Short mmCIF file of C-alpha atoms in Angstrom, two decimals:
data_model
loop_
_atom_site.label_atom_id
_atom_site.label_comp_id
_atom_site.label_asym_id
_atom_site.label_seq_id
_atom_site.Cartn_x
_atom_site.Cartn_y
_atom_site.Cartn_z
CA UNK A 1 32.99 75.27 32.76
CA UNK A 2 29.13 73.40 33.23
CA UNK A 3 27.82 76.96 34.32
CA UNK A 4 29.40 78.80 31.47
CA UNK A 5 27.91 76.17 29.30
CA UNK A 6 24.75 76.52 31.47
CA UNK A 7 24.53 80.31 31.09
CA UNK A 8 25.48 80.85 27.40
CA UNK A 9 22.13 78.86 26.72
CA UNK A 10 21.76 76.07 22.94
CA UNK A 11 24.16 76.54 20.67
CA UNK A 12 22.94 77.78 16.98
CA UNK A 13 23.84 73.96 15.80
CA UNK A 14 21.39 72.47 18.10
CA UNK A 15 18.50 74.43 18.14
CA UNK A 16 18.79 73.16 13.79
CA UNK A 17 18.84 69.69 14.86
CA UNK A 18 16.22 70.32 17.30
CA UNK A 19 13.77 71.99 14.50
CA UNK A 20 14.93 69.31 11.82
CA UNK A 21 13.45 66.72 14.65
CA UNK A 22 10.68 68.81 15.59
CA UNK A 23 9.64 68.99 11.23
CA UNK A 24 10.25 65.36 10.93
CA UNK A 25 7.87 64.33 14.05
CA UNK A 26 5.05 67.00 12.74
CA UNK A 27 5.14 65.80 9.47
CA UNK A 28 4.94 61.66 11.05
CA UNK A 29 1.74 63.21 12.98
CA UNK A 30 0.53 64.71 10.03
CA UNK A 31 0.35 61.69 7.30
CA UNK A 32 -0.56 59.16 10.38
CA UNK A 33 -3.81 61.64 11.13
CA UNK A 34 -4.42 62.31 7.14
CA UNK A 35 -4.45 58.54 6.72
CA UNK A 36 -5.97 57.23 9.36
CA UNK A 37 -8.78 60.29 7.67
CA UNK A 38 -8.99 58.29 4.43
CA UNK A 39 -9.47 55.45 6.19
CA UNK A 40 -12.64 56.66 8.30
CA UNK A 41 -13.83 58.07 4.91
CA UNK A 42 -13.37 54.75 3.09
CA UNK A 43 -15.00 52.87 5.70
CA UNK A 44 -18.00 55.60 6.00
CA UNK A 45 -18.93 55.25 2.04
CA UNK A 46 -18.85 51.09 2.36
CA UNK A 47 -21.13 51.69 5.82
CA UNK A 48 -23.02 54.11 3.76
CA UNK A 49 -23.53 51.63 1.10
CA UNK A 50 -24.54 48.78 3.13
CA UNK A 51 -27.10 50.93 5.28
CA UNK A 52 -28.40 52.12 1.62
CA UNK A 53 -28.30 48.57 -0.12
CA UNK A 54 -30.02 46.67 3.45
CA UNK A 55 -33.06 49.86 3.42
CA UNK A 56 -33.48 48.68 -0.43
CA UNK A 57 -33.52 44.81 0.92
CA UNK A 58 -35.99 45.73 3.64
CA UNK A 59 -38.55 47.89 1.22
CA UNK A 60 -38.42 44.86 -1.75
CA UNK A 61 -39.51 41.90 1.50
CA UNK A 62 -42.11 44.38 1.81
CA UNK A 63 -43.07 45.15 -1.33
CA UNK A 64 -42.95 41.08 -1.69
CA UNK A 65 -44.66 40.05 1.47
CA UNK A 66 -48.49 40.01 0.41
CA UNK A 67 -47.61 38.36 -2.86
CA UNK A 68 -49.81 35.35 -4.04
CA UNK A 69 -47.55 32.37 -4.53
CA UNK A 70 -50.13 30.72 -6.77
CA UNK A 71 -49.39 33.85 -9.12
CA UNK A 72 -45.77 33.72 -8.71
CA UNK A 73 -43.92 33.27 -12.38
CA UNK A 74 -39.87 34.19 -13.19
CA UNK A 75 -38.79 35.01 -16.61
CA UNK A 76 -37.09 31.94 -18.91
CA UNK A 77 -34.06 32.02 -19.84
CA UNK A 78 -32.29 30.15 -22.47
CA UNK A 79 -31.86 26.88 -20.35
CA UNK A 80 -35.64 26.92 -19.75
CA UNK A 81 -35.83 25.92 -23.70
CA UNK A 82 -37.52 24.21 -25.07
CA UNK A 83 -38.59 22.22 -21.74
CA UNK A 84 -40.06 24.95 -19.92
CA UNK A 85 -40.31 28.36 -22.71
CA UNK A 86 -41.11 28.17 -26.65
CA UNK A 87 -38.27 31.27 -26.16
CA UNK A 88 -36.41 33.66 -23.94
CA UNK A 89 -37.88 36.28 -22.00
CA UNK A 90 -41.29 33.98 -21.12
CA UNK A 91 -43.22 33.85 -17.66
CA UNK A 92 -42.81 30.45 -17.29
CA UNK A 93 -43.39 28.72 -13.03
CA UNK A 94 -41.02 28.36 -11.06
CA UNK A 95 -38.04 25.47 -10.32
CA UNK A 96 -37.98 25.24 -6.65
CA UNK A 97 -34.72 26.48 -5.50
CA UNK A 98 -33.72 28.23 -8.39
CA UNK A 99 -32.78 31.54 -8.30
CA UNK A 100 -33.92 34.39 -10.36
CA UNK A 101 -33.45 38.20 -11.37
CA UNK A 102 -36.66 38.72 -12.85
CA UNK A 103 -39.91 37.94 -11.06
CA UNK A 104 -43.91 38.81 -12.02
CA UNK A 105 -46.53 38.69 -9.57
CA UNK A 106 -49.78 39.87 -8.04
CA UNK A 107 -50.51 40.44 -4.47
CA UNK A 108 -52.65 41.29 -2.28
CA UNK A 109 -54.82 44.64 -2.69
CA UNK A 110 -54.50 47.37 0.31
CA UNK A 111 -57.98 47.68 0.54
CA UNK A 112 -58.76 43.59 1.42
CA UNK A 113 -55.53 42.75 2.34
CA UNK A 114 -56.84 39.07 3.73
CA UNK A 115 -59.17 38.29 1.01
CA UNK A 116 -57.55 36.09 -1.21
CA UNK A 117 -59.99 37.07 -4.22
CA UNK A 118 -58.72 40.70 -4.03
CA UNK A 119 -55.55 41.17 -5.78
CA UNK A 120 -53.48 44.17 -7.30
CA UNK A 121 -52.83 43.32 -11.12
CA UNK A 122 -49.51 42.15 -12.25
CA UNK A 123 -46.19 43.42 -11.19
CA UNK A 124 -42.35 42.77 -12.04
CA UNK A 125 -39.65 43.08 -10.39
CA UNK A 126 -36.55 43.32 -12.40
CA UNK A 127 -33.11 44.42 -12.69
CA UNK A 128 -32.71 47.46 -15.17
CA UNK A 129 -28.70 47.66 -16.62
CA UNK A 130 -27.13 51.20 -16.20
CA UNK A 131 -26.69 52.58 -19.85
CA UNK A 132 -22.78 53.07 -18.63
CA UNK A 133 -22.24 49.60 -17.88
CA UNK A 134 -24.23 47.40 -20.07
CA UNK A 135 -24.47 43.16 -19.09
CA UNK A 136 -21.11 42.30 -21.18
CA UNK A 137 -19.56 40.85 -18.15
CA UNK A 138 -16.79 44.60 -17.48
CA UNK A 139 -16.48 46.94 -15.93
CA UNK A 140 -17.06 49.08 -18.59
CA UNK A 141 -17.45 52.74 -16.27
CA UNK A 142 -14.90 52.21 -14.53
CA UNK A 143 -16.63 52.25 -11.17
CA UNK A 144 -15.02 48.93 -9.34
CA UNK A 145 -18.50 47.65 -10.66
CA UNK A 146 -19.46 44.70 -12.70
CA UNK A 147 -23.09 44.88 -14.61
CA UNK A 148 -24.69 47.37 -12.67
CA UNK A 149 -27.69 48.03 -12.82
CA UNK A 150 -31.66 49.41 -11.07
CA UNK A 151 -33.63 47.35 -9.33
CA UNK A 152 -37.00 48.16 -10.70
CA UNK A 153 -40.97 47.58 -10.03
CA UNK A 154 -43.12 47.75 -12.79
CA UNK A 155 -46.93 48.18 -11.55
CA UNK A 156 -49.60 49.90 -13.13
CA UNK A 157 -47.82 51.10 -15.97
CA UNK A 158 -44.81 52.95 -14.06
CA UNK A 159 -41.30 51.76 -13.20
CA UNK A 160 -39.84 53.04 -10.17
CA UNK A 161 -36.11 52.34 -9.37
CA UNK A 162 -36.54 50.83 -5.75
CA UNK A 163 -32.34 50.63 -5.78
CA UNK A 164 -29.03 51.57 -7.44
CA UNK A 165 -25.36 50.01 -7.89
CA UNK A 166 -27.36 46.46 -7.83
CA UNK A 167 -24.64 44.19 -8.82
CA UNK A 168 -26.94 41.09 -8.66
CA UNK A 169 -30.38 40.62 -7.59
CA UNK A 170 -31.68 37.13 -6.72
CA UNK A 171 -35.20 35.78 -5.91
CA UNK A 172 -35.21 32.21 -4.76
CA UNK A 173 -38.13 30.51 -3.83
CA UNK A 174 -38.28 27.33 -2.26
CA UNK A 175 -42.09 25.92 -1.39
CA UNK A 176 -43.29 29.16 0.44
CA UNK A 177 -40.50 30.49 1.35
CA UNK A 178 -39.07 33.15 -0.89
CA UNK A 179 -34.78 34.66 -0.49
CA UNK A 180 -34.51 37.84 -1.63
CA UNK A 181 -30.36 38.56 -2.15
CA UNK A 182 -28.81 41.83 -3.15
CA UNK A 183 -25.41 42.23 -4.05
CA UNK A 184 -23.86 45.94 -4.77
CA UNK A 185 -20.34 47.46 -3.63
CA UNK A 186 -18.56 50.82 -3.02
CA UNK A 187 -14.73 52.01 -3.57
CA UNK A 188 -12.53 53.08 -0.45
CA UNK A 189 -10.48 56.03 -0.89
CA UNK A 190 -7.89 54.13 -1.51
CA UNK A 191 -9.49 53.08 -4.85
CA UNK A 192 -10.01 49.32 -3.33
CA UNK A 193 -12.99 48.17 -3.85
CA UNK A 194 -15.44 46.48 -1.12
CA UNK A 195 -18.31 44.26 -2.68
CA UNK A 196 -20.87 43.51 0.16
CA UNK A 197 -24.61 41.73 0.05
CA UNK A 198 -28.07 41.99 2.29
CA UNK A 199 -30.38 39.30 2.53
CA UNK A 200 -33.82 38.81 3.68
CA UNK A 201 -36.41 35.79 3.59
CA UNK A 202 -40.08 35.59 4.00
CA UNK A 203 -43.22 33.60 3.02
CA UNK A 204 -45.46 33.72 0.17
CA UNK A 205 -49.46 33.86 0.59
CA UNK A 206 -50.40 30.31 -0.01
CA UNK A 207 -53.38 30.94 -2.14
#
C-alpha cells in the first residue's frame, strides 16, 4: 500500500493545502519586508534632518566665533519693560545665562581678524516664522512642527536664510561663553514626529 501511494504522488487536496500555506508564508514575508523598508525610510528622514541641523549649527558657530563681546545685544521682550527697555523690540545688553532667540553683534573683519578696531557693520541673527505656520503655539500647516521657521542672518542690507524647519533657536551668553541651541523635527513614514536638537558652544572675543 505504501509503495502504491508513493507511486501515485501527491493528491489535489495536498497540493492545494501546500499552495495555501506557501501563499501565506510569502505574504508574511512581503509584509515584513515592507515594514522594515518603511521603518528604515522613516529613520533615514530623521537622520537627514539631524544631519542638516548639525551642519546649520556649525555654520552659525563659525559666524559667531569672531563676534565682539562688547557689541553683543539681544532683542528686548515684553518682560524687559520697563527695567531694561522702554518697549519690546529694542536692542539691549544681555542678562547673563538668559536664552534669547534674536541677537545683534559685530564681528572681526576678514581683513584684519586680530585687530579689535576692525569690526564689521552690525549683524543680526533671528528666527523668521514660516508664512504657513505663524508663531501662535499651533501646528497650522499640519507638518508635525509648531511655529517652525527660518534662521536668518541680516548683514549689509541682505537677509540670508541659514536653516529651515527650525522650531526653536536660542543664544545664551554666560560670561564669554555662548551656547547655541537649534531645535527641529522630522515626520516618520508612520506619521509620528521625531523631535531633536543640536548644541554648539564657543567663546566670544573679549573686546
